[in-house]
């Protein structure tokens, strides 16, 4: 095999239909190493979603949330390079649905986007829960000035977030405009059904 060929057979990756990807498998991508050679980088899948934004041409859209908090979409008419083996060390660290799945600050450097810090500085904690292993969850409520139909009586845009402080690393869940949905997420975490 020539040096420029990817994937290297020793990497053990296969070209899989998105519907074959499971939690604990590792997505693969080609990387150029510092010495100029081609290698394989793996990122573990911790959550798989079906349907929604990435449906194309009547097919099903798949979304893979990896352990670094990134979202990888794949329509059903595509194939994904992945390692099919599921190793115990690649499974999510906690049971239940992964709600707080984005690293805090991931949006802070994207042009034209108000970063996570912008919203965090405009929030207040309305509930707190500490898990047995020391993870701290906070349900936060925040407002910013925004002119649309989601405003509160003072003319501010309202939103709720669940944040996780996990031994020095901060994670954030999706924003919720509805308080009932936010409280429901938080209760699932409190009951051990989500993290």
Short mmCIF file of C-alpha atoms in Angstrom, two decimals:
data_model
loop_
_atom_site.label_atom_id
_atom_site.label_comp_id
_atom_site.label_asym_id
_atom_site.label_seq_id
_atom_site.Cartn_x
_atom_site.Cartn_y
_atom_site.Cartn_z
CA UNK A 1 0.00 0.00 0.00
CA UNK A 2 1.33 3.46 -0.89
CA UNK A 3 1.97 5.94 1.92
CA UNK A 4 -0.70 8.33 0.64
CA UNK A 5 -3.53 5.77 0.72
CA UNK A 6 -6.18 6.21 3.41
CA UNK A 7 -7.49 4.48 5.38
CA UNK A 8 -4.57 2.31 6.30
CA UNK A 9 -5.68 -1.32 6.67
CA UNK A 10 -4.13 -1.43 10.14
CA UNK A 11 -6.61 1.26 11.34
CA UNK A 12 -9.45 -1.29 11.20
CA UNK A 13 -12.01 1.18 9.88
CA UNK A 14 -14.91 0.29 7.61
CA UNK A 15 -17.23 2.30 5.41
CA UNK A 16 -20.62 1.92 7.16
CA UNK A 17 -24.17 3.04 6.46
CA UNK A 18 -25.11 5.72 9.05
CA UNK A 19 -27.82 3.40 10.39
CA UNK A 20 -25.10 0.96 11.45
CA UNK A 21 -23.31 3.44 13.71
CA UNK A 22 -23.87 2.81 17.43
CA UNK A 23 -22.96 4.50 20.69
CA UNK A 24 -19.40 3.53 21.57
CA UNK A 25 -18.15 3.15 18.02
CA UNK A 26 -15.46 5.52 16.81
CA UNK A 27 -15.82 7.79 13.78
CA UNK A 28 -12.62 8.00 11.74
CA UNK A 29 -11.15 10.81 9.72
CA UNK A 30 -7.98 11.34 7.77
CA UNK A 31 -5.39 13.61 9.38
CA UNK A 32 -1.99 14.86 8.31
CA UNK A 33 0.62 14.29 11.01
CA UNK A 34 3.40 16.74 11.87
CA UNK A 35 5.87 14.73 9.77
CA UNK A 36 3.60 15.03 6.72
CA UNK A 37 2.38 11.43 6.78
CA UNK A 38 -1.29 10.52 6.66
CA UNK A 39 -2.93 9.02 9.74
CA UNK A 40 -6.30 8.24 11.26
CA UNK A 41 -7.98 10.14 14.08
CA UNK A 42 -10.86 8.60 16.02
CA UNK A 43 -13.70 10.31 17.88
CA UNK A 44 -16.12 8.26 19.97
CA UNK A 45 -19.88 8.42 19.35
CA UNK A 46 -21.80 9.05 22.58
CA UNK A 47 -25.23 9.82 21.09
CA UNK A 48 -27.07 8.92 17.89
CA UNK A 49 -30.15 10.80 16.66
CA UNK A 50 -32.37 9.94 13.72
CA UNK A 51 -34.52 12.37 11.74
CA UNK A 52 -34.71 16.12 11.77
CA UNK A 53 -32.48 18.62 10.03
CA UNK A 54 -30.39 16.28 7.92
CA UNK A 55 -33.13 14.45 6.02
CA UNK A 56 -32.44 14.69 2.29
CA UNK A 57 -34.30 13.56 -0.81
CA UNK A 58 -36.82 11.54 1.16
CA UNK A 59 -34.09 9.74 3.10
CA UNK A 60 -33.41 9.66 6.81
CA UNK A 61 -30.95 12.04 8.43
CA UNK A 62 -28.59 10.81 11.14
CA UNK A 63 -26.67 12.90 13.66
CA UNK A 64 -23.77 11.63 15.72
CA UNK A 65 -22.73 13.59 18.81
CA UNK A 66 -19.15 12.67 19.66
CA UNK A 67 -17.35 12.70 23.00
CA UNK A 68 -15.82 16.10 22.23
CA UNK A 69 -19.33 17.60 21.93
CA UNK A 70 -19.24 17.99 18.14
CA UNK A 71 -22.21 17.11 15.94
CA UNK A 72 -21.59 15.05 12.79
CA UNK A 73 -24.54 14.79 10.37
CA UNK A 74 -24.91 12.04 7.78
CA UNK A 75 -27.85 11.49 5.40
CA UNK A 76 -28.97 7.92 4.73
CA UNK A 77 -27.61 8.09 1.18
CA UNK A 78 -24.05 8.49 2.50
CA UNK A 79 -21.48 6.24 4.17
CA UNK A 80 -19.36 6.92 7.26
CA UNK A 81 -15.81 5.79 8.02
CA UNK A 82 -15.88 4.19 11.47
CA UNK A 83 -14.29 1.48 13.57
CA UNK A 84 -17.04 -1.09 14.20
CA UNK A 85 -15.66 -2.39 17.50
CA UNK A 86 -17.22 -1.08 20.72
CA UNK A 87 -14.73 -1.04 23.59
CA UNK A 88 -15.84 -0.55 27.22
CA UNK A 89 -13.60 2.54 27.56
CA UNK A 90 -15.42 4.20 24.63
CA UNK A 91 -18.91 4.03 26.15
CA UNK A 92 -20.38 7.21 27.68
CA UNK A 93 -19.27 7.70 31.30
CA UNK A 94 -22.81 8.00 32.69
CA UNK A 95 -26.15 6.29 32.18
CA UNK A 96 -29.11 7.92 30.47
CA UNK A 97 -29.58 10.51 27.76
CA UNK A 98 -26.70 12.91 27.13
CA UNK A 99 -28.30 16.35 27.48
CA UNK A 100 -25.32 18.53 28.40
CA UNK A 101 -23.42 17.59 25.26
CA UNK A 102 -21.70 20.77 24.09
CA UNK A 103 -18.42 22.03 25.51
CA UNK A 104 -18.95 25.46 26.98
CA UNK A 105 -17.35 28.09 24.77
CA UNK A 106 -17.57 26.14 21.52
CA UNK A 107 -19.57 29.00 19.95
CA UNK A 108 -17.44 31.83 21.33
CA UNK A 109 -15.15 32.13 18.30
CA UNK A 110 -17.64 31.65 15.47
CA UNK A 111 -18.09 34.83 13.43
CA UNK A 112 -21.52 36.43 13.63
CA UNK A 113 -22.63 34.25 16.57
CA UNK A 114 -23.20 35.41 20.12
CA UNK A 115 -20.98 33.12 22.17
CA UNK A 116 -21.84 30.91 25.13
CA UNK A 117 -20.14 33.36 27.48
CA UNK A 118 -22.40 36.18 26.28
CA UNK A 119 -25.49 34.26 27.35
CA UNK A 120 -23.92 32.81 30.50
CA UNK A 121 -23.14 36.28 31.83
CA UNK A 122 -26.85 37.14 31.48
CA UNK A 123 -28.21 34.14 33.39
CA UNK A 124 -29.12 33.27 36.93
CA UNK A 125 -29.38 29.85 38.55
CA UNK A 126 -32.92 28.78 39.40
CA UNK A 127 -32.05 25.23 40.53
CA UNK A 128 -28.91 23.26 41.38
CA UNK A 129 -28.23 19.53 41.71
CA UNK A 130 -25.01 17.76 42.70
CA UNK A 131 -24.57 14.13 41.59
CA UNK A 132 -22.98 11.55 43.89
CA UNK A 133 -19.67 11.72 41.95
CA UNK A 134 -19.38 15.50 42.28
CA UNK A 135 -20.86 16.66 38.95
CA UNK A 136 -22.79 19.88 39.49
CA UNK A 137 -25.81 20.75 37.35
CA UNK A 138 -27.45 24.14 37.24
CA UNK A 139 -30.70 25.09 35.58
CA UNK A 140 -30.16 28.64 34.39
CA UNK A 141 -32.57 31.29 33.20
CA UNK A 142 -31.37 34.12 31.04
CA UNK A 143 -32.51 37.07 29.01
CA UNK A 144 -31.00 39.16 26.30
CA UNK A 145 -32.40 42.01 24.27
CA UNK A 146 -33.84 40.63 21.08
CA UNK A 147 -36.82 41.78 19.11
CA UNK A 148 -39.03 38.79 18.38
CA UNK A 149 -42.14 37.04 19.65
CA UNK A 150 -40.36 35.17 22.46
CA UNK A 151 -40.05 38.24 24.64
CA UNK A 152 -41.02 38.51 28.25
CA UNK A 153 -43.07 41.52 29.46
CA UNK A 154 -39.90 43.63 29.82
CA UNK A 155 -39.08 43.15 26.12
CA UNK A 156 -36.29 40.66 26.66
CA UNK A 157 -35.73 37.28 24.99
CA UNK A 158 -35.99 34.48 27.54
CA UNK A 159 -34.24 31.11 27.55
CA UNK A 160 -33.33 28.24 29.85
CA UNK A 161 -30.20 26.09 29.83
CA UNK A 162 -28.87 23.16 31.82
CA UNK A 163 -25.15 23.47 32.53
CA UNK A 164 -22.87 20.72 33.89
CA UNK A 165 -19.68 21.43 35.80
CA UNK A 166 -17.80 18.13 35.49
CA UNK A 167 -14.59 18.21 37.51
CA UNK A 168 -13.24 21.39 35.97
CA UNK A 169 -14.91 21.13 32.56
CA UNK A 170 -18.10 23.02 31.77
CA UNK A 171 -20.74 21.59 29.40
CA UNK A 172 -24.01 23.08 28.18
CA UNK A 173 -27.29 21.63 26.94
CA UNK A 174 -29.51 23.07 24.21
CA UNK A 175 -31.39 26.25 25.00
CA UNK A 176 -35.09 25.92 25.79
CA UNK A 177 -37.60 28.70 25.37
CA UNK A 178 -40.20 26.73 27.32
CA UNK A 179 -39.65 26.44 31.08
CA UNK A 180 -41.56 23.14 31.25
CA UNK A 181 -39.11 21.49 28.82
CA UNK A 182 -36.14 22.86 30.76
CA UNK A 183 -37.50 21.64 34.11
CA UNK A 184 -38.29 18.24 32.57
CA UNK A 185 -34.66 17.90 31.41
CA UNK A 186 -33.43 18.89 34.84
CA UNK A 187 -35.68 16.37 36.57
CA UNK A 188 -34.39 13.60 34.28
CA UNK A 189 -30.88 14.47 35.40
CA UNK A 190 -31.91 14.54 39.05
CA UNK A 191 -33.53 11.10 38.67
CA UNK A 192 -30.42 9.64 37.00
CA UNK A 193 -32.08 9.26 33.58
CA UNK A 194 -29.91 11.89 31.90
CA UNK A 195 -26.58 13.63 32.33
#
